JSON list of C-alpha atoms in Angstrom, two decimals:
[
{"chain": "A", "resi": 1, "resn": "THR", "atom": "CA", "xyz": [13.60, 12.77, 5.60]},
{"chain": "A", "resi": 2, "resn": "TRP", "atom": "CA", "xyz": [15.69, 10.95, 8.18]},
{"chain": "A", "resi": 3, "resn": "THR", "atom": "CA", "xyz": [15.22, 11.52, 11.88]},
{"chain": "A", "resi": 4, "resn": "PRO", "atom": "CA", "xyz": [17.86, 10.60, 14.48]},
{"chain": "A", "resi": 5, "resn": "ILE", "atom": "CA", "xyz": [16.62, 8.33, 17.25]},
{"chain": "A", "resi": 6, "resn": "ASN", "atom": "CA", "xyz": [17.96, 7.59, 20.69]},
{"chain": "A", "resi": 7, "resn": "ASN", "atom": "CA", "xyz": [18.96, 3.97, 21.20]},
{"chain": "A", "resi": 8, "resn": "PRO", "atom": "CA", "xyz": [20.55, 2.30, 24.19]},
{"chain": "A", "resi": 9, "resn": "ASP", "atom": "CA", "xyz": [24.06, 0.84, 24.11]},
{"chain": "A", "resi": 10, "resn": "THR", "atom": "CA", "xyz": [25.08, 2.24, 20.73]},
{"chain": "A", "resi": 11, "resn": "SER", "atom": "CA", "xyz": [27.42, 5.03, 21.73]},
{"chain": "A", "resi": 12, "resn": "THR", "atom": "CA", "xyz": [30.48, 2.84, 21.15]},
{"chain": "A", "resi": 13, "resn": "ALA", "atom": "CA", "xyz": [29.09, -0.28, 19.45]},
{"chain": "A", "resi": 14, "resn": "ASP", "atom": "CA", "xyz": [28.81, -0.76, 15.71]},
{"chain": "A", "resi": 15, "resn": "LEU", "atom": "CA", "xyz": [25.44, -1.89, 14.38]},
{"chain": "A", "resi": 16, "resn": "TRP", "atom": "CA", "xyz": [25.56, -4.45, 11.56]},
{"chain": "A", "resi": 17, "resn": "GLY", "atom": "CA", "xyz": [22.20, -6.13, 11.02]},
{"chain": "A", "resi": 18, "resn": "VAL", "atom": "CA", "xyz": [18.57, -5.04, 11.17]},
{"chain": "A", "resi": 19, "resn": "VAL", "atom": "CA", "xyz": [15.27, -6.75, 10.40]},
{"chain": "A", "resi": 20, "resn": "SER", "atom": "CA", "xyz": [11.61, -6.29, 11.22]},
{"chain": "A", "resi": 21, "resn": "GLY", "atom": "CA", "xyz": [8.97, -8.91, 11.91]},
{"chain": "A", "resi": 22, "resn": "ASN", "atom": "CA", "xyz": [5.74, -9.06, 13.91]},
{"chain": "A", "resi": 23, "resn": "ASN", "atom": "CA", "xyz": [5.88, -5.23, 14.09]},
{"chain": "A", "resi": 24, "resn": "VAL", "atom": "CA", "xyz": [9.22, -5.38, 15.96]},
{"chain": "A", "resi": 25, "resn": "PHE", "atom": "CA", "xyz": [12.59, -4.09, 14.77]},
{"chain": "A", "resi": 26, "resn": "VAL", "atom": "CA", "xyz": [15.67, -6.05, 15.93]},
{"chain": "A", "resi": 27, "resn": "VAL", "atom": "CA", "xyz": [19.22, -4.73, 15.51]},
{"chain": "A", "resi": 28, "resn": "VAL", "atom": "CA", "xyz": [22.42, -6.72, 16.17]},
{"chain": "A", "resi": 29, "resn": "GLY", "atom": "CA", "xyz": [26.02, -5.63, 16.35]},
{"chain": "A", "resi": 30, "resn": "GLN", "atom": "CA", "xyz": [29.36, -5.44, 18.05]},
{"chain": "A", "resi": 31, "resn": "SER", "atom": "CA", "xyz": [30.14, -7.24, 21.33]},
{"chain": "A", "resi": 32, "resn": "GLY", "atom": "CA", "xyz": [26.87, -9.16, 21.40]},
{"chain": "A", "resi": 33, "resn": "LEU", "atom": "CA", "xyz": [24.69, -6.07, 21.10]},
{"chain": "A", "resi": 34, "resn": "ILE", "atom": "CA", "xyz": [20.99, -6.62, 20.49]},
{"chain": "A", "resi": 35, "resn": "ILE", "atom": "CA", "xyz": [18.35, -3.90, 20.70]},
{"chain": "A", "resi": 36, "resn": "SER", "atom": "CA", "xyz": [14.68, -4.09, 19.79]},
{"chain": "A", "resi": 37, "resn": "SER", "atom": "CA", "xyz": [11.82, -1.70, 19.19]},
{"chain": "A", "resi": 38, "resn": "PRO", "atom": "CA", "xyz": [8.12, -2.60, 19.22]},
{"chain": "A", "resi": 39, "resn": "ASP", "atom": "CA", "xyz": [6.96, 0.92, 18.34]},
{"chain": "A", "resi": 40, "resn": "ASN", "atom": "CA", "xyz": [8.28, 1.67, 14.86]},
{"chain": "A", "resi": 41, "resn": "ALA", "atom": "CA", "xyz": [11.75, 2.61, 16.15]},
{"chain": "A", "resi": 42, "resn": "SER", "atom": "CA", "xyz": [10.50, 5.33, 18.51]},
{"chain": "A", "resi": 43, "resn": "SER", "atom": "CA", "xyz": [12.04, 3.65, 21.54]},
{"chain": "A", "resi": 44, "resn": "TRP", "atom": "CA", "xyz": [14.63, 0.88, 21.94]},
{"chain": "A", "resi": 45, "resn": "THR", "atom": "CA", "xyz": [15.33, -1.71, 24.61]},
{"chain": "A", "resi": 46, "resn": "SER", "atom": "CA", "xyz": [18.66, -3.50, 25.17]},
{"chain": "A", "resi": 47, "resn": "ARG", "atom": "CA", "xyz": [18.43, -7.29, 25.07]},
{"chain": "A", "resi": 48, "resn": "SER", "atom": "CA", "xyz": [20.94, -9.89, 26.23]},
{"chain": "A", "resi": 49, "resn": "SER", "atom": "CA", "xyz": [22.48, -12.09, 23.54]},
{"chain": "A", "resi": 50, "resn": "GLY", "atom": "CA", "xyz": [24.39, -14.02, 26.19]},
{"chain": "A", "resi": 51, "resn": "TYR", "atom": "CA", "xyz": [27.68, -12.91, 24.63]},
{"chain": "A", "resi": 52, "resn": "THR", "atom": "CA", "xyz": [29.85, -9.87, 25.17]},
{"chain": "A", "resi": 53, "resn": "ASP", "atom": "CA", "xyz": [32.89, -11.31, 23.40]},
{"chain": "A", "resi": 54, "resn": "LYS", "atom": "CA", "xyz": [31.19, -12.09, 20.04]},
{"chain": "A", "resi": 55, "resn": "ASN", "atom": "CA", "xyz": [29.95, -9.84, 17.26]},
{"chain": "A", "resi": 56, "resn": "PHE", "atom": "CA", "xyz": [26.61, -10.56, 15.63]},
{"chain": "A", "resi": 57, "resn": "TRP", "atom": "CA", "xyz": [26.72, -9.64, 11.95]},
{"chain": "A", "resi": 58, "resn": "ASP", "atom": "CA", "xyz": [23.19, -10.23, 10.71]},
{"chain": "A", "resi": 59, "resn": "VAL", "atom": "CA", "xyz": [19.65, -11.07, 11.79]},
{"chain": "A", "resi": 60, "resn": "ALA", "atom": "CA", "xyz": [16.65, -12.51, 9.93]},
{"chain": "A", "resi": 61, "resn": "PHE", "atom": "CA", "xyz": [12.97, -13.10, 10.65]},
{"chain": "A", "resi": 62, "resn": "GLY", "atom": "CA", "xyz": [10.66, -15.92, 9.55]},
{"chain": "A", "resi": 63, "resn": "ASN", "atom": "CA", "xyz": [8.02, -18.26, 10.97]},
{"chain": "A", "resi": 64, "resn": "ASN", "atom": "CA", "xyz": [7.73, -16.00, 14.05]},
{"chain": "A", "resi": 65, "resn": "LYS", "atom": "CA", "xyz": [11.45, -16.49, 14.86]},
{"chain": "A", "resi": 66, "resn": "PHE", "atom": "CA", "xyz": [14.34, -14.04, 14.87]},
{"chain": "A", "resi": 67, "resn": "ILE", "atom": "CA", "xyz": [17.73, -15.64, 14.15]},
{"chain": "A", "resi": 68, "resn": "ALA", "atom": "CA", "xyz": [21.05, -13.81, 14.59]},
{"chain": "A", "resi": 69, "resn": "VAL", "atom": "CA", "xyz": [24.45, -15.07, 13.40]},
{"chain": "A", "resi": 70, "resn": "GLY", "atom": "CA", "xyz": [27.99, -14.05, 14.28]},
{"chain": "A", "resi": 71, "resn": "ASP", "atom": "CA", "xyz": [31.55, -14.81, 15.28]},
{"chain": "A", "resi": 72, "resn": "SER", "atom": "CA", "xyz": [32.75, -18.37, 15.95]},
{"chain": "A", "resi": 73, "resn": "GLY", "atom": "CA", "xyz": [29.68, -19.92, 14.31]},
{"chain": "A", "resi": 74, "resn": "LYS", "atom": "CA", "xyz": [27.34, -18.46, 16.91]},
{"chain": "A", "resi": 75, "resn": "ILE", "atom": "CA", "xyz": [23.61, -18.69, 16.15]},
{"chain": "A", "resi": 76, "resn": "ILE", "atom": "CA", "xyz": [20.97, -17.44, 18.55]},
{"chain": "A", "resi": 77, "resn": "VAL", "atom": "CA", "xyz": [17.19, -17.71, 18.19]},
{"chain": "A", "resi": 78, "resn": "SER", "atom": "CA", "xyz": [14.35, -15.67, 19.68]},
{"chain": "A", "resi": 79, "resn": "SER", "atom": "CA", "xyz": [10.78, -16.97, 19.79]},
{"chain": "A", "resi": 80, "resn": "ASP", "atom": "CA", "xyz": [9.40, -14.00, 21.75]},
{"chain": "A", "resi": 81, "resn": "ASN", "atom": "CA", "xyz": [9.91, -11.06, 19.37]},
{"chain": "A", "resi": 82, "resn": "GLY", "atom": "CA", "xyz": [13.55, -10.49, 20.27]},
{"chain": "A", "resi": 83, "resn": "THR", "atom": "CA", "xyz": [13.10, -10.27, 24.04]},
{"chain": "A", "resi": 84, "resn": "SER", "atom": "CA", "xyz": [15.13, -13.37, 24.97]},
{"chain": "A", "resi": 85, "resn": "TRP", "atom": "CA", "xyz": [17.62, -15.40, 22.94]},
{"chain": "A", "resi": 86, "resn": "ASP", "atom": "CA", "xyz": [18.65, -19.07, 23.00]},
{"chain": "A", "resi": 87, "resn": "ASN", "atom": "CA", "xyz": [21.96, -20.44, 21.73]},
{"chain": "A", "resi": 88, "resn": "VAL", "atom": "CA", "xyz": [21.79, -23.22, 19.12]},
{"chain": "A", "resi": 89, "resn": "SER", "atom": "CA", "xyz": [24.63, -25.24, 17.64]},
{"chain": "A", "resi": 90, "resn": "SER", "atom": "CA", "xyz": [25.65, -24.38, 14.09]},
{"chain": "A", "resi": 91, "resn": "GLY", "atom": "CA", "xyz": [28.22, -27.16, 13.91]},
{"chain": "A", "resi": 92, "resn": "VAL", "atom": "CA", "xyz": [30.85, -24.71, 12.63]},
{"chain": "A", "resi": 93, "resn": "SER", "atom": "CA", "xyz": [33.39, -22.42, 14.28]},
{"chain": "A", "resi": 94, "resn": "VAL", "atom": "CA", "xyz": [33.87, -19.84, 11.51]},
{"chain": "A", "resi": 95, "resn": "THR", "atom": "CA", "xyz": [32.28, -16.40, 11.48]},
{"chain": "A", "resi": 96, "resn": "LEU", "atom": "CA", "xyz": [28.80, -16.35, 9.98]},
{"chain": "A", "resi": 97, "resn": "ASN", "atom": "CA", "xyz": [28.21, -13.04, 8.18]},
{"chain": "A", "resi": 98, "resn": "ALA", "atom": "CA", "xyz": [24.72, -13.37, 6.72]},
{"chain": "A", "resi": 99, "resn": "VAL", "atom": "CA", "xyz": [21.36, -15.01, 7.42]},
{"chain": "A", "resi": 100, "resn": "HIS", "atom": "CA", "xyz": [18.20, -15.00, 5.33]},
{"chain": "A", "resi": 101, "resn": "PHE", "atom": "CA", "xyz": [14.72, -16.55, 5.45]},
{"chain": "A", "resi": 102, "resn": "ASN", "atom": "CA", "xyz": [12.98, -17.82, 2.31]},
{"chain": "A", "resi": 103, "resn": "ASN", "atom": "CA", "xyz": [10.07, -20.26, 1.82]},
{"chain": "A", "resi": 104, "resn": "GLY", "atom": "CA", "xyz": [10.29, -21.80, 5.29]},
{"chain": "A", "resi": 105, "resn": "VAL", "atom": "CA", "xyz": [14.08, -22.19, 5.30]},
{"chain": "A", "resi": 106, "resn": "PHE", "atom": "CA", "xyz": [16.77, -20.12, 7.05]},
{"chain": "A", "resi": 107, "resn": "THR", "atom": "CA", "xyz": [20.10, -19.94, 5.21]},
{"chain": "A", "resi": 108, "resn": "THR", "atom": "CA", "xyz": [23.33, -18.64, 6.76]},
{"chain": "A", "resi": 109, "resn": "GLY", "atom": "CA", "xyz": [26.88, -18.38, 5.49]},
{"chain": "A", "resi": 110, "resn": "GLY", "atom": "CA", "xyz": [30.24, -16.86, 6.16]},
{"chain": "A", "resi": 111, "resn": "ARG", "atom": "CA", "xyz": [33.96, -17.49, 6.14]},
{"chain": "A", "resi": 112, "resn": "SER", "atom": "CA", "xyz": [35.65, -20.00, 3.82]},
{"chain": "A", "resi": 113, "resn": "GLY", "atom": "CA", "xyz": [32.50, -20.59, 1.77]},
{"chain": "A", "resi": 114, "resn": "THR", "atom": "CA", "xyz": [30.55, -21.92, 4.76]},
{"chain": "A", "resi": 115, "resn": "LEU", "atom": "CA", "xyz": [26.85, -22.35, 3.97]},
{"chain": "A", "resi": 116, "resn": "LEU", "atom": "CA", "xyz": [24.16, -23.84, 6.25]},
{"chain": "A", "resi": 117, "resn": "THR", "atom": "CA", "xyz": [20.39, -24.27, 6.05]},
{"chain": "A", "resi": 118, "resn": "SER", "atom": "CA", "xyz": [17.71, -24.92, 8.66]},
{"chain": "A", "resi": 119, "resn": "SER", "atom": "CA", "xyz": [14.17, -26.05, 7.85]},
{"chain": "A", "resi": 120, "resn": "ASP", "atom": "CA", "xyz": [13.13, -26.34, 11.52]},
{"chain": "A", "resi": 121, "resn": "ASN", "atom": "CA", "xyz": [13.31, -22.67, 12.55]},
{"chain": "A", "resi": 122, "resn": "GLY", "atom": "CA", "xyz": [16.98, -22.74, 13.49]},
{"chain": "A", "resi": 123, "resn": "THR", "atom": "CA", "xyz": [16.98, -25.77, 15.77]},
{"chain": "A", "resi": 124, "resn": "THR", "atom": "CA", "xyz": [19.29, -27.83, 13.53]},
{"chain": "A", "resi": 125, "resn": "TRP", "atom": "CA", "xyz": [21.59, -26.75, 10.70]},
{"chain": "A", "resi": 126, "resn": "VAL", "atom": "CA", "xyz": [22.72, -28.72, 7.65]},
{"chain": "A", "resi": 127, "resn": "SER", "atom": "CA", "xyz": [26.00, -27.95, 5.89]},
{"chain": "A", "resi": 128, "resn": "ARG", "atom": "CA", "xyz": [25.62, -27.21, 2.15]},
{"chain": "A", "resi": 129, "resn": "ASN", "atom": "CA", "xyz": [28.23, -27.11, -0.60]},
{"chain": "A", "resi": 130, "resn": "SER", "atom": "CA", "xyz": [28.43, -23.56, -1.93]},
{"chain": "A", "resi": 131, "resn": "GLY", "atom": "CA", "xyz": [31.06, -24.46, -4.51]},
{"chain": "A", "resi": 132, "resn": "VAL", "atom": "CA", "xyz": [33.30, -21.78, -2.98]},
{"chain": "A", "resi": 133, "resn": "THR", "atom": "CA", "xyz": [35.91, -22.50, -0.31]},
{"chain": "A", "resi": 134, "resn": "SER", "atom": "CA", "xyz": [38.36, -19.62, -0.34]},
{"chain": "A", "resi": 135, "resn": "MET", "atom": "CA", "xyz": [36.08, -16.59, -0.04]},
{"chain": "A", "resi": 136, "resn": "HIS", "atom": "CA", "xyz": [33.74, -15.17, 2.58]},
{"chain": "A", "resi": 137, "resn": "LEU", "atom": "CA", "xyz": [29.99, -14.96, 2.00]},
{"chain": "A", "resi": 138, "resn": "ASN", "atom": "CA", "xyz": [28.84, -11.40, 2.76]},
{"chain": "A", "resi": 139, "resn": "ASP", "atom": "CA", "xyz": [25.12, -11.33, 2.05]},
{"chain": "A", "resi": 140, "resn": "LEU", "atom": "CA", "xyz": [22.07, -13.40, 1.09]},
{"chain": "A", "resi": 141, "resn": "THR", "atom": "CA", "xyz": [18.74, -12.44, -0.50]},
{"chain": "A", "resi": 142, "resn": "SER", "atom": "CA", "xyz": [15.86, -14.06, -2.37]},
{"chain": "A", "resi": 143, "resn": "ASP", "atom": "CA", "xyz": [13.67, -13.05, -5.27]},
{"chain": "A", "resi": 144, "resn": "GLY", "atom": "CA", "xyz": [10.32, -14.26, -3.93]},
{"chain": "A", "resi": 145, "resn": "SER", "atom": "CA", "xyz": [10.12, -17.23, -6.29]},
{"chain": "A", "resi": 146, "resn": "GLY", "atom": "CA", "xyz": [12.21, -19.61, -4.21]},
{"chain": "A", "resi": 147, "resn": "ALA", "atom": "CA", "xyz": [15.61, -18.63, -5.62]},
{"chain": "A", "resi": 148, "resn": "ILE", "atom": "CA", "xyz": [18.27, -17.54, -3.12]},
{"chain": "A", "resi": 149, "resn": "PHE", "atom": "CA", "xyz": [21.31, -15.46, -4.08]},
{"chain": "A", "resi": 150, "resn": "GLY", "atom": "CA", "xyz": [24.57, -14.80, -2.22]},
{"chain": "A", "resi": 151, "resn": "THR", "atom": "CA", "xyz": [27.61, -12.65, -2.84]},
{"chain": "A", "resi": 152, "resn": "TYR", "atom": "CA", "xyz": [31.23, -13.15, -1.82]},
{"chain": "A", "resi": 153, "resn": "SER", "atom": "CA", "xyz": [33.95, -10.82, -0.60]},
{"chain": "A", "resi": 154, "resn": "SER", "atom": "CA", "xyz": [36.28, -10.95, -3.59]},
{"chain": "A", "resi": 155, "resn": "GLY", "atom": "CA", "xyz": [36.50, -11.86, -7.23]},
{"chain": "A", "resi": 156, "resn": "GLY", "atom": "CA", "xyz": [32.92, -10.91, -8.07]},
{"chain": "A", "resi": 157, "resn": "MET", "atom": "CA", "xyz": [31.76, -14.41, -7.11]},
{"chain": "A", "resi": 158, "resn": "ASN", "atom": "CA", "xyz": [28.02, -14.96, -6.61]},
{"chain": "A", "resi": 159, "resn": "ILE", "atom": "CA", "xyz": [26.00, -18.07, -5.81]},
{"chain": "A", "resi": 160, "resn": "LYS", "atom": "CA", "xyz": [22.42, -19.09, -6.58]},
{"chain": "A", "resi": 161, "resn": "SER", "atom": "CA", "xyz": [20.10, -21.81, -5.33]},
{"chain": "A", "resi": 162, "resn": "SER", "atom": "CA", "xyz": [16.85, -22.62, -7.11]},
{"chain": "A", "resi": 163, "resn": "ASP", "atom": "CA", "xyz": [15.84, -25.35, -4.62]},
{"chain": "A", "resi": 164, "resn": "ASN", "atom": "CA", "xyz": [15.65, -23.30, -1.41]},
{"chain": "A", "resi": 165, "resn": "GLY", "atom": "CA", "xyz": [19.29, -23.74, -0.42]},
{"chain": "A", "resi": 166, "resn": "THR", "atom": "CA", "xyz": [19.87, -27.45, -0.98]},
{"chain": "A", "resi": 167, "resn": "SER", "atom": "CA", "xyz": [22.20, -27.08, -3.97]},
{"chain": "A", "resi": 168, "resn": "TRP", "atom": "CA", "xyz": [24.10, -24.06, -5.29]},
{"chain": "A", "resi": 169, "resn": "SER", "atom": "CA", "xyz": [25.70, -22.86, -8.51]},
{"chain": "A", "resi": 170, "resn": "THR", "atom": "CA", "xyz": [28.35, -20.17, -8.89]},
{"chain": "A", "resi": 171, "resn": "SER", "atom": "CA", "xyz": [28.77, -17.28, -11.31]},
{"chain": "A", "resi": 172, "resn": "THR", "atom": "CA", "xyz": [31.30, -14.52, -11.69]},
{"chain": "A", "resi": 173, "resn": "VAL", "atom": "CA", "xyz": [30.39, -10.92, -12.40]},
{"chain": "A", "resi": 174, "resn": "PRO", "atom": "CA", "xyz": [32.90, -9.28, -14.77]},
{"chain": "A", "resi": 175, "resn": "GLU", "atom": "CA", "xyz": [34.76, -6.25, -13.44]},
{"chain": "A", "resi": 176, "resn": "ALA", "atom": "CA", "xyz": [33.69, -6.93, -9.86]},
{"chain": "A", "resi": 177, "resn": "THR", "atom": "CA", "xyz": [36.27, -7.17, -7.10]},
{"chain": "A", "resi": 178, "resn": "GLY", "atom": "CA", "xyz": [34.04, -7.83, -4.12]},
{"chain": "A", "resi": 179, "resn": "TRP", "atom": "CA", "xyz": [30.57, -7.00, -2.95]},
{"chain": "A", "resi": 180, "resn": "ARG", "atom": "CA", "xyz": [29.21, -6.33, 0.53]},
{"chain": "A", "resi": 181, "resn": "GLY", "atom": "CA", "xyz": [25.52, -6.73, -0.33]},
{"chain": "A", "resi": 182, "resn": "ILE", "atom": "CA", "xyz": [23.07, -8.15, -2.82]},
{"chain": "A", "resi": 183, "resn": "PHE", "atom": "CA", "xyz": [19.39, -7.54, -3.51]},
{"chain": "A", "resi": 184, "resn": "ALA", "atom": "CA", "xyz": [16.95, -9.33, -5.80]},
{"chain": "A", "resi": 185, "resn": "GLY", "atom": "CA", "xyz": [13.80, -7.70, -7.08]},
{"chain": "A", "resi": 186, "resn": "LYS", "atom": "CA", "xyz": [11.88, -6.67, -10.14]},
{"chain": "A", "resi": 187, "resn": "ILE", "atom": "CA", "xyz": [12.91, -3.56, -12.05]},
{"chain": "A", "resi": 188, "resn": "LYS", "atom": "CA", "xyz": [9.96, -1.61, -13.38]}
]
């Protein structure tokens, strides 16, 4: 059963990314929107991203840090459970659509095959070669064993890293035209 909840600032803004960590939910979205809930989504508080002219497309949690990514290569980091956010340099100016945490490393990607990793909790980002330059990365996930997977916006193109985001290989899924999301897990 789903129950509607009242959240601030969402009457006209689209919501695009959600994650939980340290018993806090953080949601990001249109025009720099960030809201957080420390009480299992019973109540929500608006937070300042520092941007009203940029969309944030995804958010991830790891090592007690929340990291949100968005338009124009924007990356912001919160060390206090989503209450305040600091801007960090991604070194890119393209839209970043996805961010994921796996085995101590944050991975983000977006337009034109852009792929970046950070092993220092989002302070610095290293550009990685995804093997794809003409498509937009839409989502990232991991399977719990250290492998990271990503999916692209057209052509059924997927990527995989078995070394925590340092190197990547590509594969094409037959009959696929473009995916918005990807999930890795065991089927029982």
